Amino acid sequence: MVCSEVALQRLEYPALTRLLAGQTQSEPGRKKASELRPMSDQTRIDTVLDQLDEAAALLSDGESPAFGGACDLKSVLAKAQAAGSLIAADELMKILDSLLVYDSCRSWFRGRENSPLLCGQAERLEPLSELRRRLQDSIGSRGELLDSASFELGDIRYQIRQLRSRIKQQLEQLLASEQYAACFQERLVTMRNGRYVVPVKSDHRGQLKGYVLDESASGQTLYVEPAQVFDSNNRLQQLLRDEQREERRILLQLSDLVRRDRGVLTVNQELTAQLDLRFASARLARAYQGVRPELVAVTTVELKQARHPLLMEKGGQFDPDSAVAVDILLPEHCHALVISGPNTGGKSVALKTLGLQLLMLRSGLRVPCHPDSRLHLFAHVHVDIGDEQSIEQSLSTFSGHLVRIRQILEEADAETLVLLDEAGSGTDPAEGAALVQAVLDQLGRQGAKTLLTTHLGQLKHFADSQPGIENAAVEFDPVTLTPTYKLRYGIPGASSALTTARRMGLPAQVVDRAIEYLGHEEYDQSHLLARLNQRQQELDRELELARRARIDAQGAQQLRKAQLQELKSRKKEILRKATQQAEQLIAETEGRLKQLRKKRSSGPVTPAEAVGDRQQLAQARETLEPYKPKGRKSAAVPTQLEAGEYVRIVSLGIEAQVEKVAGSKAELLVNGKRMRQPLTALEQFSPRRFATQRERQGQLSRSVTERQASMKLMLVGKRVEDAIVLLERFVDDARLGNLRQIEIVHGAGGGALRRAVREQLAREQGVTAFYAAPIEQGGDNVTIVELSGR
């Protein structure tokens, strides 16, 4: 993408990258964010945005890898480039810390099929197992060489410790001796020049045989190496030299390994920095509510409810309500938009918002706007915003603007977006306006898209009369006399300089005199524009009221439909319960009849018993009379059912789809549930009805999908009270579905929701066990629940 560093500065792009760098976790990630620049390759932009989508999805689930221990190894690896070079232990520790992050990151992404792009990038991280193992064996947490770095080093250090202990023991015995008690300044073993000594009073120097290695500043104390430890001190010095040689040998050996893997370490650092940057971008986008608009091939601008991200940031926190949303529209058939209106009304902010959001998308970042927005990724952005005055080059403000416009005209083409602030200012208004008109004509012929702000009336009239150029005005509240920072299209805006002057407290007589100098005709024109804007605002408010009324009417209609559906459902439920009661009563009555038949077949009965039996039979018939099926005699029992045919279950009053027929029974599919019914309980439609192939496949896939979805309950972001209600219902549904294991995703947060969920699970019947998920499934952010069968 062609965009100069000056343009990036004018659009405040560096401030955005600083905010992005603050969201990273590692030093390479911060450097990557600070050096971020817009990209030219469209395919690369799409890939980066896809990776950002995956990172945002993982963050929304409360998951993200850790990059905090990764270090910037470029300077260390540069030192290792030359053969025979040595890398210090503390620098080797940076390499070890980075290797541990690479390995952890690679493991974290393993098995996350929902993030194929990020997983593919993490899979490219080389573990470098040999180098990591050698460094772990050799380098301690404080950057020191460990005894385990080599057998020789461990042995030498063991000898040094033993020898130091013996020397100290000898000197302590000497200090405790009564023979030399008066010689010592204090009973203390110390070191001078790497050798163990004792402090001797200067006036007793001849009483203790040994070598004076040093004396105190006052000369009162001599530091004497007793003759008894002279050989031991010599041996200690030799061992210390051996230790240094062995340490150097080990460091050279480790440096050779680093040199061998230098290329892989460089690639690993780059991959990790990119992953860190993607998650930092996702965190930043979540902070300012960024989205990914539709990127279109046609040269159009359709940013809806766009906000300038830097206007939302206060002290590292983002408040979307602190920036006014603005619609920035430049259709394909228009090549220029002229924005006019009062000072401090938001004209320049609109230009910067469009320019910065374009740079953000070109850099693989989400932007704060409505998801339905559409934008073409212009390959070139030219900006003329602010004072171009240069004392060193003897340029006035107007001359500076001319230099920039000349460069723009030389480079503009159909892939160019031009942003001009206060066009035509800095010189005679008529001449400046005429020059800008010619520039707009030329840019239009070259195919470029232009947005400019102005106070010049001539440019407003030009935009109104020329095809392909649109007017837009920044809103001005006529009651409070303050700008609303919103754009209104189709009409120019009044500069309202005199109104603003009156609002800012200039003396009334000064403002009135200015009106006289201006002339009533010019003043009336300004008032006309103000009234047009006011009328447009009133029409927009009425249109918004009508739109809301239509939405309310649609909502009421939906409510009535929902109520009607609820009534139908209640009716079905009542019929279902009545049917169950009837079936239960029929079953009881049939049982009584069977008992009567059995009693008769067992032997002769007395006349009194026969009368009693007839009375019971009459009572049974009277009981069954209300439940006799009405009109069922005319409905024939289905004899030729086919798979995919729709039938009616008479007792339930519902439709079902035939899966297969087995003898006198049929297997049916009802709302994704399978059931078996006798053919006598079914009724065919006339004419017969069959499911289409698409309906059968859709119903099958929907059943599978619902089964999979029912295994997990998402509670992240829910209030505790709402979450408990959803949890109870979910556990009941899972038990009805005969599930044996489910997952509850509650996230980490402050832990209140996790505790509430697990306390409720402890009270639930049918829950046999629950515990935190494994680390790769979410760890303590997810609770696994085991259920008993029904």
XYZ file of C-alpha atoms in Angstrom, residues 66-523:
458
model
C 0.629 -17.425 26.911
C 3.497 -15.640 25.162
C 4.958 -13.788 28.163
C 8.309 -15.581 28.383
C 9.319 -15.116 24.743
C 12.310 -12.782 24.338
C 13.722 -10.796 21.443
C 16.679 -12.966 20.393
C 17.883 -10.939 17.398
C 20.871 -9.396 19.195
C 21.832 -12.716 20.810
C 21.600 -14.591 17.522
C 23.622 -11.871 15.804
C 26.463 -12.496 18.310
C 26.293 -16.228 17.616
C 26.707 -15.753 13.886
C 30.515 -15.820 13.919
C 32.195 -19.188 14.429
C 33.820 -19.524 17.855
C 31.740 -16.749 19.403
C 30.556 -17.220 22.969
C 27.078 -16.499 24.330
C 26.845 -15.584 28.016
C 24.780 -17.715 30.377
C 22.185 -15.007 31.010
C 21.627 -14.672 27.247
C 21.328 -18.445 26.930
C 18.610 -18.246 29.588
C 16.613 -15.935 27.244
C 16.882 -18.562 24.547
C 15.718 -21.265 26.966
C 12.747 -19.163 28.135
C 11.780 -18.554 24.505
C 12.067 -22.258 23.643
C 9.734 -23.127 26.509
C 7.174 -20.600 25.196
C 7.451 -22.026 21.657
C 6.838 -25.545 22.934
C 3.947 -24.446 25.179
C 2.337 -22.509 22.358
C 2.635 -25.431 19.954
C 1.053 -27.781 22.489
C -1.739 -25.301 23.327
C -2.970 -25.143 19.740
C -2.826 -28.901 19.182
C -6.322 -30.313 18.597
C -8.115 -26.959 18.161
C -9.740 -27.752 14.802
C -11.895 -24.609 14.952
C -8.781 -22.464 14.445
C -7.067 -24.049 11.414
C -5.046 -20.982 10.378
C -3.595 -20.291 13.829
C -3.050 -24.008 14.425
C -1.186 -24.258 11.120
C 1.050 -21.386 12.138
C 1.716 -22.876 15.587
C 2.435 -26.252 13.994
C 5.352 -24.669 12.132
C 7.109 -23.957 15.452
C 10.105 -26.261 15.739
C 10.531 -27.731 19.264
C 14.385 -27.943 19.037
C 14.310 -30.662 21.688
C 18.066 -31.228 21.895
C 18.892 -27.556 22.395
C 16.115 -27.140 24.943
C 17.228 -30.202 26.910
C 20.885 -29.116 26.957
C 19.956 -25.616 28.091
C 17.623 -26.950 30.790
C 20.434 -29.151 32.106
C 22.967 -26.311 31.974
C 21.300 -22.966 32.774
C 19.642 -22.046 36.071
C 16.713 -19.705 36.659
C 19.073 -16.824 37.570
C 21.147 -17.245 34.417
C 23.928 -19.245 36.035
C 25.631 -22.434 34.858
C 24.395 -25.475 36.793
C 26.580 -28.249 38.164
C 24.692 -30.603 35.840
C 26.052 -28.790 32.766
C 28.852 -31.374 32.656
C 30.305 -34.118 34.861
C 33.650 -32.289 34.995
C 32.062 -29.030 36.147
C 30.070 -30.792 38.827
C 33.185 -32.588 40.081
C 35.299 -29.410 40.144
C 32.646 -27.489 42.032
C 32.293 -30.342 44.507
C 36.056 -30.205 45.163
C 35.894 -26.420 45.548
C 33.121 -26.685 48.130
C 34.969 -29.350 50.053
C 38.231 -27.396 50.005
C 36.557 -24.137 51.058
C 34.964 -25.970 53.947
C 38.329 -27.399 55.108
C 40.101 -24.011 54.850
C 37.383 -22.279 56.833
C 37.467 -25.032 59.443
C 41.255 -24.646 59.827
C 41.039 -20.871 60.168
C 38.152 -21.051 62.621
C 40.198 -23.407 64.799
C 43.099 -20.932 64.603
C 40.818 -18.040 65.632
C 39.563 -20.066 68.587
C 43.100 -20.909 69.768
C 44.099 -19.341 73.105
C 47.679 -19.063 71.854
C 46.767 -16.399 69.298
C 43.721 -14.889 71.026
C 45.394 -11.495 71.500
C 46.535 -11.297 67.867
C 43.184 -11.045 66.136
C 41.309 -7.796 65.590
C 38.104 -9.875 65.426
C 37.318 -13.556 65.141
C 36.371 -13.481 61.434
C 37.379 -15.469 58.345
C 37.419 -13.281 55.234
C 38.931 -13.206 51.743
C 41.460 -11.015 49.974
C 42.445 -11.481 46.317
C 40.480 -14.709 46.238
C 42.394 -16.218 49.182
C 41.155 -16.886 52.709
C 42.743 -14.673 55.415
C 42.244 -13.626 59.055
C 42.371 -10.050 60.491
C 45.476 -9.509 62.686
C 46.300 -6.463 64.773
C 49.169 -4.549 63.227
C 51.166 -4.517 66.440
C 51.021 -8.402 66.579
C 52.140 -9.016 62.999
C 55.133 -11.125 63.947
C 53.284 -13.491 66.268
C 51.352 -15.343 63.505
C 53.398 -16.937 60.775
C 51.956 -16.150 57.361
C 51.708 -13.673 54.449
C 50.193 -10.189 54.657
C 47.881 -9.796 51.639
C 46.213 -6.493 52.567
C 45.689 -3.973 55.354
C 42.808 -1.754 56.463
C 42.586 1.931 55.524
C 43.599 2.930 59.050
C 46.565 0.563 59.053
C 45.402 -0.966 62.354
C 44.421 -4.308 60.808
C 46.476 -6.637 58.641
C 44.854 -9.387 56.560
C 47.191 -12.357 56.962
C 47.118 -15.672 55.107
C 48.350 -18.170 57.730
C 51.043 -20.555 56.572
C 48.789 -23.504 57.515
C 46.350 -22.765 54.647
C 48.838 -21.535 52.048
C 48.851 -24.769 50.039
C 45.099 -25.142 50.340
C 44.590 -21.595 49.061
C 46.880 -22.381 46.126
C 44.870 -25.518 45.393
C 41.649 -23.490 45.584
C 42.962 -20.980 43.046
C 43.849 -23.809 40.701
C 40.366 -25.322 41.018
C 38.752 -21.935 40.366
C 40.793 -21.600 37.172
C 39.735 -25.113 36.180
C 36.124 -24.127 36.841
C 36.418 -21.064 34.582
C 37.940 -23.130 31.776
C 35.190 -25.727 32.041
C 32.471 -23.065 32.102
C 33.925 -21.483 28.987
C 34.070 -24.865 27.260
C 30.423 -25.494 28.096
C 29.334 -22.035 26.936
C 31.223 -22.484 23.658
C 29.549 -25.848 23.179
C 26.097 -24.408 23.870
C 26.860 -21.451 21.608
C 27.681 -23.882 18.800
C 24.262 -25.523 19.249
C 22.557 -22.122 19.160
C 24.561 -21.221 16.050
C 23.440 -24.445 14.399
C 19.748 -23.703 15.156
C 19.995 -19.967 14.560
C 17.741 -19.987 11.488
C 15.020 -22.042 13.212
C 15.109 -19.789 16.277
C 14.628 -16.750 14.031
C 11.604 -18.369 12.340
C 10.159 -19.453 15.701
C 10.449 -15.927 17.058
C 8.704 -14.503 13.988
C 5.842 -17.032 14.196
C 5.349 -16.439 17.928
C 5.414 -12.665 17.478
C 2.734 -12.957 14.791
C 0.537 -15.127 17.030
C 0.993 -12.691 19.915
C 0.059 -9.845 17.553
C -3.133 -11.614 16.420
C -4.375 -12.098 19.974
C -3.357 -8.527 20.867
C -5.380 -7.335 17.854
C -8.350 -9.385 19.045
C -8.117 -7.925 22.559
C -7.890 -4.382 21.168
C -10.840 -4.986 18.839
C -12.897 -6.291 21.762
C -12.038 -3.147 23.738
C -13.300 -0.744 21.067
C -16.004 -3.127 19.707
C -14.292 -3.584 16.356
C -15.806 -5.611 13.517
C -14.785 -6.837 10.080
C -16.830 -5.001 7.429
C -17.426 -6.382 3.971
C -14.442 -5.661 1.730
C -15.686 -5.037 -1.811
C -14.031 -4.804 -5.213
C -16.029 -1.760 -6.355
C -14.597 1.603 -5.294
C -17.189 2.543 -2.717
C -17.192 3.796 0.864
C -20.077 2.773 3.110
C -18.959 3.024 6.723
C -21.987 3.001 9.009
C -21.781 4.195 12.627
C -18.024 4.550 12.318
C -16.075 5.811 15.334
C -12.559 7.113 15.615
C -10.824 4.534 17.879
C -8.510 7.087 19.502
C -11.465 9.251 20.590
C -12.778 6.290 22.603
C -9.538 5.783 24.539
C -9.087 7.424 27.931
C -6.141 6.342 30.069
C -5.835 2.928 28.455
C -9.576 2.199 28.716
C -12.077 2.362 25.854
C -15.535 3.892 26.117
C -17.452 3.556 22.814
C -20.003 6.141 23.945
C -17.325 8.836 24.192
C -17.016 8.994 20.377
C -19.973 9.993 18.203
C -20.799 7.460 15.498
C -20.865 8.903 11.978
C -21.953 7.482 8.611
C -19.306 8.070 5.928
C -20.770 7.321 2.501
C -19.268 7.704 -0.955
C -21.170 5.580 -3.514
C -19.567 4.074 -6.588
C -21.151 6.643 -8.915
C -19.695 9.581 -6.931
C -16.051 10.522 -7.125
C -16.063 13.310 -4.529
C -17.775 14.302 -1.281
C -17.694 17.944 -0.126
C -18.222 18.237 3.644
C -19.099 21.677 5.010
C -20.445 23.132 8.228
C -19.362 24.970 11.362
C -15.944 24.839 12.959
C -15.415 22.116 15.602
C -18.300 20.268 13.973
C -16.414 17.067 13.207
C -15.440 17.573 9.545
C -11.752 16.761 10.039
C -12.623 13.890 12.392
C -14.744 12.318 9.639
C -11.780 12.439 7.237
C -9.394 10.998 9.818
C -11.879 8.292 10.789
C -12.163 7.072 7.202
C -8.417 7.294 6.586
C -7.448 5.544 9.821
C -10.024 2.761 9.419
C -8.765 2.090 5.900
C -5.193 1.840 7.231
C -6.369 -0.440 10.045
C -8.053 -2.865 7.651
C -4.980 -2.800 5.424
C -2.962 -3.703 8.548
C -5.201 -6.670 9.408
C -7.135 -4.969 12.239
C -10.837 -4.748 12.932
C -12.505 -1.328 12.889
C -15.204 0.229 15.119
C -18.249 0.456 12.844
C -21.527 -1.342 12.093
C -21.068 -4.923 10.793
C -23.141 -4.109 7.692
C -20.545 -1.588 6.497
C -18.841 -1.994 3.101
C -15.471 -0.602 2.073
C -13.074 -0.839 -0.838
C -9.437 -1.239 0.179
C -7.878 1.567 -1.811
C -4.272 0.815 -2.697
C -3.135 4.455 -2.294
C -4.095 7.015 0.353
C -3.058 10.650 -0.017
C -3.667 13.060 2.838
C -3.509 16.845 2.999
C -4.546 17.592 6.566
C -3.113 20.317 8.770
C -0.640 23.141 8.261
C 1.905 22.449 5.508
C 3.935 25.593 6.276
C 7.742 25.153 6.178
C 10.109 27.947 7.178
C 13.169 25.963 6.096
C 11.806 25.523 2.561
C 10.345 29.075 2.434
C 6.826 27.667 1.964
C 3.669 29.405 3.149
C 0.654 27.385 4.259
C -0.964 27.738 0.838
C 2.275 26.849 -0.965
C 2.651 23.768 1.216
C -0.858 22.634 0.222
C 0.000 23.179 -3.449
C 3.094 20.982 -3.152
C 0.992 18.163 -1.709
C -1.743 18.563 -4.340
C 0.859 18.470 -7.124
C 2.194 15.166 -5.755
C -1.342 13.799 -5.466
C -2.182 14.672 -9.073
C 1.021 12.999 -10.254
C 0.225 9.700 -8.491
C -3.607 9.465 -8.359
C -5.407 6.655 -10.178
C -8.560 4.535 -9.823
C -7.170 2.893 -6.657
C -6.528 6.219 -4.883
C -8.374 7.790 -1.951
C -7.643 11.495 -1.420
C -8.441 13.298 1.855
C -8.243 17.125 1.730
C -8.915 19.208 4.829
C -9.931 22.895 4.513
C -9.439 22.771 0.744
C -8.852 26.164 -0.897
C -7.897 27.932 2.332
C -4.845 30.126 2.833
C -5.450 32.402 -0.159
C -8.166 34.475 -1.834
C -11.429 32.477 -1.386
C -12.554 32.852 -4.999
C -9.199 31.814 -6.449
C -8.754 29.035 -3.918
C -12.233 27.648 -4.670
C -11.638 27.792 -8.435
C -8.357 25.909 -8.030
C -10.004 23.197 -5.910
C -12.798 22.817 -8.496
C -10.209 22.181 -11.204
C -8.371 19.704 -8.963
C -11.631 17.799 -8.296
C -12.337 17.624 -12.021
C -8.858 16.257 -12.728
C -8.982 13.705 -9.883
C -12.369 12.548 -11.163
C -10.956 12.043 -14.667
C -8.082 10.021 -13.174
C -10.604 7.800 -11.336
C -9.651 8.788 -7.779
C -12.125 9.145 -4.898
C -11.913 12.407 -2.912
C -13.283 13.587 0.424
C -12.690 17.232 1.309
C -13.848 19.710 3.914
C -14.404 23.388 3.215
C -16.033 26.618 4.315
C -16.103 28.094 0.801
C -19.592 28.702 -0.545
C -18.412 28.415 -4.138
C -17.344 24.797 -3.540
C -20.724 24.007 -1.951
C -22.538 25.321 -5.058
C -20.087 23.457 -7.301
C -20.833 20.161 -5.539
C -24.567 20.795 -5.860
C -24.385 21.401 -9.611
C -21.810 18.816 -10.730
C -22.659 15.167 -11.398
C -20.528 12.722 -9.423
C -19.998 15.144 -6.518
C -22.106 15.074 -3.339
C -22.635 17.632 -0.586
C -22.667 16.695 3.093
C -23.159 18.884 6.144
C -22.114 18.392 9.752
C -25.171 18.731 11.980
C -25.659 21.819 14.113
C -28.268 21.807 16.883
C -30.362 24.960 16.340
C -31.524 24.990 19.959
C -28.227 24.585 21.807
C -26.187 26.084 18.926
C -23.659 23.232 19.295
C -22.472 20.667 16.711
C -23.749 17.080 16.902
C -20.713 15.711 14.969
C -22.958 13.776 12.538
C -23.028 14.018 8.758
C -26.170 14.824 6.775
C -26.057 14.100 3.067
C -27.533 15.943 0.092
C -27.294 19.513 1.425
C -24.358 21.810 2.218
C -23.688 23.036 5.727
C -23.629 26.603 6.959
C -20.338 27.672 8.478
C -22.267 29.533 11.218
C -19.185 31.592 12.078
C -21.219 34.485 13.458
C -23.499 32.147 15.403
C -20.447 30.409 16.852
C -18.910 33.794 17.719
C -22.064 34.791 19.585
C -22.084 31.421 21.379
C -18.427 31.859 22.367
C -19.248 35.157 24.110
C -18.113 37.848 21.677
C -19.824 41.196 22.420
C -23.227 41.507 20.742
C -22.350 44.850 19.132
C -19.308 43.255 17.474
C -21.377 40.388 16.051
C -24.116 42.769 14.867
C -21.552 44.961 13.135
C -20.075 41.847 11.465
C -23.542 41.026 10.094
C -23.768 44.520 8.634
C -20.359 44.168 6.989
C -21.308 40.724 5.664
C -24.477 42.009 4.071
C -27.978 40.788 4.645
C -28.013 38.744 1.437
C -25.047 36.620 2.518
C -26.444 36.388 6.057
